[in-house]
PDB file of C-alpha atoms in Angstrom:
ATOM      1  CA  UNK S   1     153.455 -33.305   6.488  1.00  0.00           C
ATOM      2  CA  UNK S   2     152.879 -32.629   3.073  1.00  0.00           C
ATOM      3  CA  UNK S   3     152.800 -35.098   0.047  1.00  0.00           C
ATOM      4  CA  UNK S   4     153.684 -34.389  -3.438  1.00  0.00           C
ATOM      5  CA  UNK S   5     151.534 -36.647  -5.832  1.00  0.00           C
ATOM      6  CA  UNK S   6     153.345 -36.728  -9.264  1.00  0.00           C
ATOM      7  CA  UNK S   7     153.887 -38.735 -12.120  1.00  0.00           C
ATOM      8  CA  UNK S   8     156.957 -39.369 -14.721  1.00  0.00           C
ATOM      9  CA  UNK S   9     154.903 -37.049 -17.162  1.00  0.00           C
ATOM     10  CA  UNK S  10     152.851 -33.099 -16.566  1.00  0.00           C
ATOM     11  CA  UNK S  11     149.487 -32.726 -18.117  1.00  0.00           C
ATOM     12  CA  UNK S  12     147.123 -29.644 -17.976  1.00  0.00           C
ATOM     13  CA  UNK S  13     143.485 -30.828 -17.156  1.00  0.00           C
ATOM     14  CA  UNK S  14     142.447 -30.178 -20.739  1.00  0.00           C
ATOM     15  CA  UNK S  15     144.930 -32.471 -21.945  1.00  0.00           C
ATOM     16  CA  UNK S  16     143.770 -35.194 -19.220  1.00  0.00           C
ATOM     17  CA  UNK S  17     139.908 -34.547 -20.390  1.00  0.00           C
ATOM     18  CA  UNK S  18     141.020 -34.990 -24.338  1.00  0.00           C
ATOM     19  CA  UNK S  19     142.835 -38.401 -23.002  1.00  0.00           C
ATOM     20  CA  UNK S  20     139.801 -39.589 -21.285  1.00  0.00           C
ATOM     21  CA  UNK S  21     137.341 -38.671 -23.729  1.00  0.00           C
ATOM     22  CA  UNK S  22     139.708 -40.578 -26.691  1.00  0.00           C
ATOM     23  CA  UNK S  23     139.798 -43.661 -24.607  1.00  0.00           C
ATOM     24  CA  UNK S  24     136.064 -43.701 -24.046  1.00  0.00           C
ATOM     25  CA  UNK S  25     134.674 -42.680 -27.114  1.00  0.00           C
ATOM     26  CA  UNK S  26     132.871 -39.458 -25.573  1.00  0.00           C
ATOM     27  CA  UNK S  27     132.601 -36.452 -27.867  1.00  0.00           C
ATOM     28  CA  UNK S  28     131.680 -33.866 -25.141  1.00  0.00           C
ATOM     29  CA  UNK S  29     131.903 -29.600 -25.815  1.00  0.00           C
ATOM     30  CA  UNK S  30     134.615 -28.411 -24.407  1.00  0.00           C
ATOM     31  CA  UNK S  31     134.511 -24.873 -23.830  1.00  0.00           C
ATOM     32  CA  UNK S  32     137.461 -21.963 -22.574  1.00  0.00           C
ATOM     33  CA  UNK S  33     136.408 -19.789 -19.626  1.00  0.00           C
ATOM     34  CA  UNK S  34     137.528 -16.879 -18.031  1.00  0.00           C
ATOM     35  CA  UNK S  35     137.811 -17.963 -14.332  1.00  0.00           C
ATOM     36  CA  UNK S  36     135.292 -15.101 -12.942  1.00  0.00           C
ATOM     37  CA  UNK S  37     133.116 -16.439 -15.555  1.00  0.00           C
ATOM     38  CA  UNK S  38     133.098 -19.607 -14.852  1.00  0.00           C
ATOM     39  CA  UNK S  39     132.674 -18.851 -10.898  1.00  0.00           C
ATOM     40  CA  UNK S  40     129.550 -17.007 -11.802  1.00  0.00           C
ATOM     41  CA  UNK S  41     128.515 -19.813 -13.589  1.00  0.00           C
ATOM     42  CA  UNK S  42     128.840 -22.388 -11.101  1.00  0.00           C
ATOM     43  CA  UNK S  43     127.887 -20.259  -8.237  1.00  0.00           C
ATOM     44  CA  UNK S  44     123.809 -21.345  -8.632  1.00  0.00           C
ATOM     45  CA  UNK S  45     125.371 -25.179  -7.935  1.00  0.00           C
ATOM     46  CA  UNK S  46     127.540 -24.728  -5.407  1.00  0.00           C
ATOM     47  CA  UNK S  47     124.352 -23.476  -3.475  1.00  0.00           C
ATOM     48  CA  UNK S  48     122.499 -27.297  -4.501  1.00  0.00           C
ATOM     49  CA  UNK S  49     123.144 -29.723  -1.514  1.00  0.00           C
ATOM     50  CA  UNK S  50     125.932 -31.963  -2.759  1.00  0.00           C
ATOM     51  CA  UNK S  51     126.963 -30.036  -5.391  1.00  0.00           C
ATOM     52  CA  UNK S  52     129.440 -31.073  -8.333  1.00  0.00           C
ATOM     53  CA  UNK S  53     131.589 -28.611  -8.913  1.00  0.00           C
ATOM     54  CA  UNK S  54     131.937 -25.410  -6.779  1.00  0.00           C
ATOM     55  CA  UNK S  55     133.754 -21.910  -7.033  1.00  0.00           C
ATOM     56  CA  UNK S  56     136.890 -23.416  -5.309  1.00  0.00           C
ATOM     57  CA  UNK S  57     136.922 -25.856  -7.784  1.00  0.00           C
ATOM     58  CA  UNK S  58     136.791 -23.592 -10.732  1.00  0.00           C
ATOM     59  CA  UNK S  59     140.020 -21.842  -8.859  1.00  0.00           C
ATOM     60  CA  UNK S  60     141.849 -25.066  -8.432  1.00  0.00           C
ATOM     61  CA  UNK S  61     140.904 -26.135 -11.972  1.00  0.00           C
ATOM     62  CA  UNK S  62     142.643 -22.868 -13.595  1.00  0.00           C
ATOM     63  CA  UNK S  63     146.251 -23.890 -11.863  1.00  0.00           C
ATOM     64  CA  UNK S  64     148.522 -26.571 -13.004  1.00  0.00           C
ATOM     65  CA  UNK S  65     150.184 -28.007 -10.138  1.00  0.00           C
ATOM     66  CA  UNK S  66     154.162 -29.110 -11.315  1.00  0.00           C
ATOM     67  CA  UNK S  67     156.269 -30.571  -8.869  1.00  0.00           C
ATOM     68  CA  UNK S  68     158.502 -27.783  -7.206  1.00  0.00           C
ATOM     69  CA  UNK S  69     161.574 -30.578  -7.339  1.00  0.00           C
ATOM     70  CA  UNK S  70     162.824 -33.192  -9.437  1.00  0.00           C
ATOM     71  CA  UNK S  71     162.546 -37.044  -7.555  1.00  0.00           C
ATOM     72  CA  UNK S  72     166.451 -36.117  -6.733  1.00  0.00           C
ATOM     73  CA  UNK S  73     165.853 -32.955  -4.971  1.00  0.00           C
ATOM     74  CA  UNK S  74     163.188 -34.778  -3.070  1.00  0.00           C
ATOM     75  CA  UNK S  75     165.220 -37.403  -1.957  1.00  0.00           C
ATOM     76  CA  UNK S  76     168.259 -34.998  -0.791  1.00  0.00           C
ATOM     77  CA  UNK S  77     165.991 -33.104   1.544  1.00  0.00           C
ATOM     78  CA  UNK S  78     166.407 -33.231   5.551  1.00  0.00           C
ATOM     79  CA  UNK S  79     164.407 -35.828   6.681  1.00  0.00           C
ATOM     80  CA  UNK S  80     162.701 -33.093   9.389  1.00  0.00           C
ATOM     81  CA  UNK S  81     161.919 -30.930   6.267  1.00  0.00           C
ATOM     82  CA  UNK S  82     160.940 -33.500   3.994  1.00  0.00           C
ATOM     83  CA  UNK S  83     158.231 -33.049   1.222  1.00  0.00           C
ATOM     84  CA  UNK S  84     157.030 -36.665   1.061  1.00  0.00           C
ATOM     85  CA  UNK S  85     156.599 -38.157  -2.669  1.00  0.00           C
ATOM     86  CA  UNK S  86     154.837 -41.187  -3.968  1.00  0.00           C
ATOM     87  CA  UNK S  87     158.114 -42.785  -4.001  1.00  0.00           C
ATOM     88  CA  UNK S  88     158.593 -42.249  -0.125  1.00  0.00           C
ATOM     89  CA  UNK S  89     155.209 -44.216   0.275  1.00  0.00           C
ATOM     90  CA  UNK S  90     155.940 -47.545  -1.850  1.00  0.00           C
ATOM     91  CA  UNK S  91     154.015 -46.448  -4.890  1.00  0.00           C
ATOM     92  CA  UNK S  92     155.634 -46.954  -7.971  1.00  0.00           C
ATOM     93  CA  UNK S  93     154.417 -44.117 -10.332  1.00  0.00           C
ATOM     94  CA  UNK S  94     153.795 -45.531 -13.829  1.00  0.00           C
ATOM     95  CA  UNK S  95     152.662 -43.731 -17.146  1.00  0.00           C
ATOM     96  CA  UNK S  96     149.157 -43.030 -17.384  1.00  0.00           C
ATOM     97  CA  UNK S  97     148.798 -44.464 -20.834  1.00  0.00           C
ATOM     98  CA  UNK S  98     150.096 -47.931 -19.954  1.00  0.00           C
ATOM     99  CA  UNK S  99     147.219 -48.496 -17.295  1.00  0.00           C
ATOM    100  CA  UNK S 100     144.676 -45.883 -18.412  1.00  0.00           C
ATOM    101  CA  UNK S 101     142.293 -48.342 -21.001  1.00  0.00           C
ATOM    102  CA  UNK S 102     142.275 -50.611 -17.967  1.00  0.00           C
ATOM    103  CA  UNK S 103     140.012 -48.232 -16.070  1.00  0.00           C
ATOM    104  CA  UNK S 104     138.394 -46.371 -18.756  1.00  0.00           C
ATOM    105  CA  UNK S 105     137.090 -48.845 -21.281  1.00  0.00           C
ATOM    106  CA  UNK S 106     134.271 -49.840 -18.582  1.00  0.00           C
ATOM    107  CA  UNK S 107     132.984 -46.072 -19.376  1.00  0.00           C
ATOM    108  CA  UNK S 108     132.669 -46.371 -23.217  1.00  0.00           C
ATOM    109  CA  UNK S 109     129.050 -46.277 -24.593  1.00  0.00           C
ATOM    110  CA  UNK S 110     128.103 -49.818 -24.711  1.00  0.00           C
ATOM    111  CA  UNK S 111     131.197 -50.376 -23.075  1.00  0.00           C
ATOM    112  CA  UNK S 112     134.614 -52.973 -23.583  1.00  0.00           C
ATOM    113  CA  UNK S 113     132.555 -55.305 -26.000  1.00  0.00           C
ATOM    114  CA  UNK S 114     130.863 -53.146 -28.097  1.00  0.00           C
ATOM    115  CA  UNK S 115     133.532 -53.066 -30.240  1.00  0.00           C
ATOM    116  CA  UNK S 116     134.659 -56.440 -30.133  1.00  0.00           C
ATOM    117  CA  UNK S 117     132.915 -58.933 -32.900  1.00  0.00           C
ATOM    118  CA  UNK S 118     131.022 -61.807 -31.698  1.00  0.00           C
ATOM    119  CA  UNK S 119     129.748 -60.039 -28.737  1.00  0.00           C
ATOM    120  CA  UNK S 120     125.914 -58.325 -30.290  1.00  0.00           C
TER     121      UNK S 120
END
């Protein structure tokens, strides 16, 4: 069976990375790469024995992945044909930026209280 994972909202990674980065205070380069570029460039890793990124990941990386359906056309499918959804599995999808600081703050540089007064 197959599982669609989507939320009420489409982002490309680089606007994910830009959304993480705001929310912890990170001010990393970002840098545009062909795809055979950046294969090359991660081809030395992949080799590493647990390695952090790998050609296949630089190929998944360059694709978006939208939902082929809207929620409606997911729910009107034959149930032997069925793409399952997050909906079809109890989760309740909710925007990213109403639970988002909840997770992320822990990964700002002196983390949640180093901007709150009273604290250093």
């Amino acid at each position: 069976r197959t599982v669609d994972c989507f939320g009420p909202q489409d982002y490309s990674y680089n606007e994910l990375a830009k959304f993480v980065y705001d929310i912890t205070g990170q001010e990393p380069t970002m840098v545009d790469l062909p795809r055979d570029v950046g294969k090359q460039v991660v081809k030395p890793i992949s080799m590493m024995g647990s390695p952090l990124i790998t050609p296949d990941l630089v190929d998944m990386w360059c694709e978006d992945f939208i939902p082929s359906m809207t929620q409606e056309e997911y729910d009107a499918q034959p149930s032997s044909e069925k793409n399952f959804t997050l909906k079809d599995l109890g989760v309740n999808v909710v925007p990213m930026e109403k639970v988002a600081f909840s997770y992320l703050h822990r990964f700002r540089d002196g983390g949640h209280f180093s901007l709150e007064k009273g604290y250093h």
